[in-house]
Amino acid sequence: MIRLEHIAKSFGGTPVLEDISLDLAPGTSLAVLGRSGTGKSVLAQITLGLLAPDAGRVLVEGAPLTRRTHRAFMARTGVLFQGAALFDSLTIWENVAFRLLNGPNRRSRSTAREAALEALARVDLAPRVADLHPADLSGGMQKRAGLARAIMGAPEFLVFDEPNSGLDPVTAREIDALIRTLVSDLGATAMTITHDMAGVRAIADTVMLLDEGRVRWQGPVAKIDTAEDGLLSRFLAR
Ligand SMILES: Nc1ncnc2c1ncn2[C@@H]1O[C@H](COP(=O)(O)OP(=O)(O)OP(=O)(O)O)[C@@H](O)[C@H]1O
Ligand SMILES: [Mg+2]
């Protein structure tokens, strides 16, 4: 269980998040919706402990996420940052296996490569892709590689920031389906940030709509069509 309590964050005196509280129940998949610039990525970074809130706190299984507990938390967490963010100078398999090649539980290169090939297969990337560099891949393939890296080591928590932005609709739907399968297979607790309603329906159990620094609407995905919220309706209409 990840719990956010009364999170607030400003930049240069401009409030971005004001009093956000949220429970991520074990094994559930949350979609975070909101207009561009509403602070979705900021919220993800605070949830991951990569950015300190001005007020409020993040609890992981009841214990505050602090500088001391952060490393252990990240070892249990898979992340896909907005824009995939692969290391250009590393091959795809080295990117995917980054955790195994560098972490405290470092493995041999051959073991790490084996694990990377398995993760690549799970995201439908052919073994030949392993030795290419990120620049050699299409945008959709880079997202898949990013997902493979996120699921390395079967993490308990997953955070995906716009996993299907900039993709054609067919590839976007494939990525959505893949995320749902990965979350189900891993039994992971997931937070996915997206603008995309088809993605929300495919991925989420619960939905949160952020607006003007606050939680504007929150509820089960089955309720989004009957929710009486003007902004949510506008997202649905797109
Ligand atoms: N490190 C930072 N320093 C200053 N301002 C920041 C920083 N990070 C984010 N912001 C500001 O916070 C606001 C929210 O940014 P954020 O990236 O979270 O938006 P978003 O909802 O993810 O948007 P998008 O849908 O376009 O990705 C923006 O106004 C942004 O400029
Ligand atoms: Mg963002």
Short mmCIF file of N, CA, C and O and ligand atoms in Angstrom, two decimals, residues 35-42 44-45 82 161-162 193 195, ligand 2:
data_model
loop_
_atom_site.label_atom_id
_atom_site.label_comp_id
_atom_site.label_asym_id
_atom_site.label_seq_id
_atom_site.Cartn_x
_atom_site.Cartn_y
_atom_site.Cartn_z
N ARG A 35 -5.14 17.71 -17.30
CA ARG A 35 -4.65 18.50 -18.42
C ARG A 35 -3.13 18.64 -18.34
O ARG A 35 -2.55 18.45 -17.28
N SER A 36 -2.53 19.01 -19.46
CA SER A 36 -1.09 19.23 -19.51
C SER A 36 -0.71 20.32 -18.51
O SER A 36 -1.39 21.34 -18.44
N GLY A 37 0.33 20.05 -17.75
CA GLY A 37 0.81 21.06 -16.81
C GLY A 37 0.10 21.08 -15.47
O GLY A 37 0.36 21.96 -14.65
N THR A 38 -0.78 20.10 -15.22
CA THR A 38 -1.50 20.09 -13.93
C THR A 38 -0.69 19.47 -12.80
O THR A 38 -1.16 19.45 -11.67
N GLY A 39 0.47 18.92 -13.12
CA GLY A 39 1.31 18.37 -12.05
C GLY A 39 1.28 16.86 -11.94
O GLY A 39 1.65 16.31 -10.90
N LYS A 40 0.89 16.18 -12.99
CA LYS A 40 0.85 14.71 -12.95
C LYS A 40 2.25 14.12 -12.80
O LYS A 40 2.47 13.23 -11.99
N SER A 41 3.19 14.65 -13.60
CA SER A 41 4.56 14.14 -13.50
C SER A 41 5.19 14.50 -12.16
O SER A 41 5.95 13.72 -11.58
N VAL A 42 4.85 15.70 -11.68
CA VAL A 42 5.34 16.11 -10.35
C VAL A 42 4.80 15.14 -9.29
O VAL A 42 5.55 14.68 -8.41
N ALA A 44 3.94 12.03 -9.72
CA ALA A 44 4.65 10.75 -9.88
C ALA A 44 6.02 10.82 -9.21
O ALA A 44 6.42 9.90 -8.49
N GLN A 45 6.71 11.93 -9.41
CA GLN A 45 8.06 12.06 -8.84
C GLN A 45 8.02 12.13 -7.32
O GLN A 45 8.91 11.60 -6.65
N GLN A 82 8.29 9.69 -18.43
CA GLN A 82 7.72 10.30 -19.62
C GLN A 82 8.84 10.40 -20.67
O GLN A 82 9.92 10.88 -20.37
N ASP A 161 4.66 6.95 -16.64
CA ASP A 161 4.27 8.32 -16.99
C ASP A 161 4.07 8.43 -18.50
O ASP A 161 5.04 8.45 -19.25
N GLU A 162 2.83 8.48 -18.91
CA GLU A 162 2.44 8.58 -20.31
C GLU A 162 3.11 7.52 -21.18
O GLU A 162 3.87 7.83 -22.10
N ILE A 193 0.07 7.45 -15.60
CA ILE A 193 -0.37 8.79 -15.97
C ILE A 193 -0.67 8.80 -17.45
O ILE A 193 0.13 8.29 -18.25
N HIS A 195 -3.19 10.85 -20.81
CA HIS A 195 -4.21 11.79 -21.28
C HIS A 195 -5.33 11.04 -21.97
O HIS A 195 -6.29 11.64 -22.42
MG MG B 2 3.89 14.95 -17.43
#
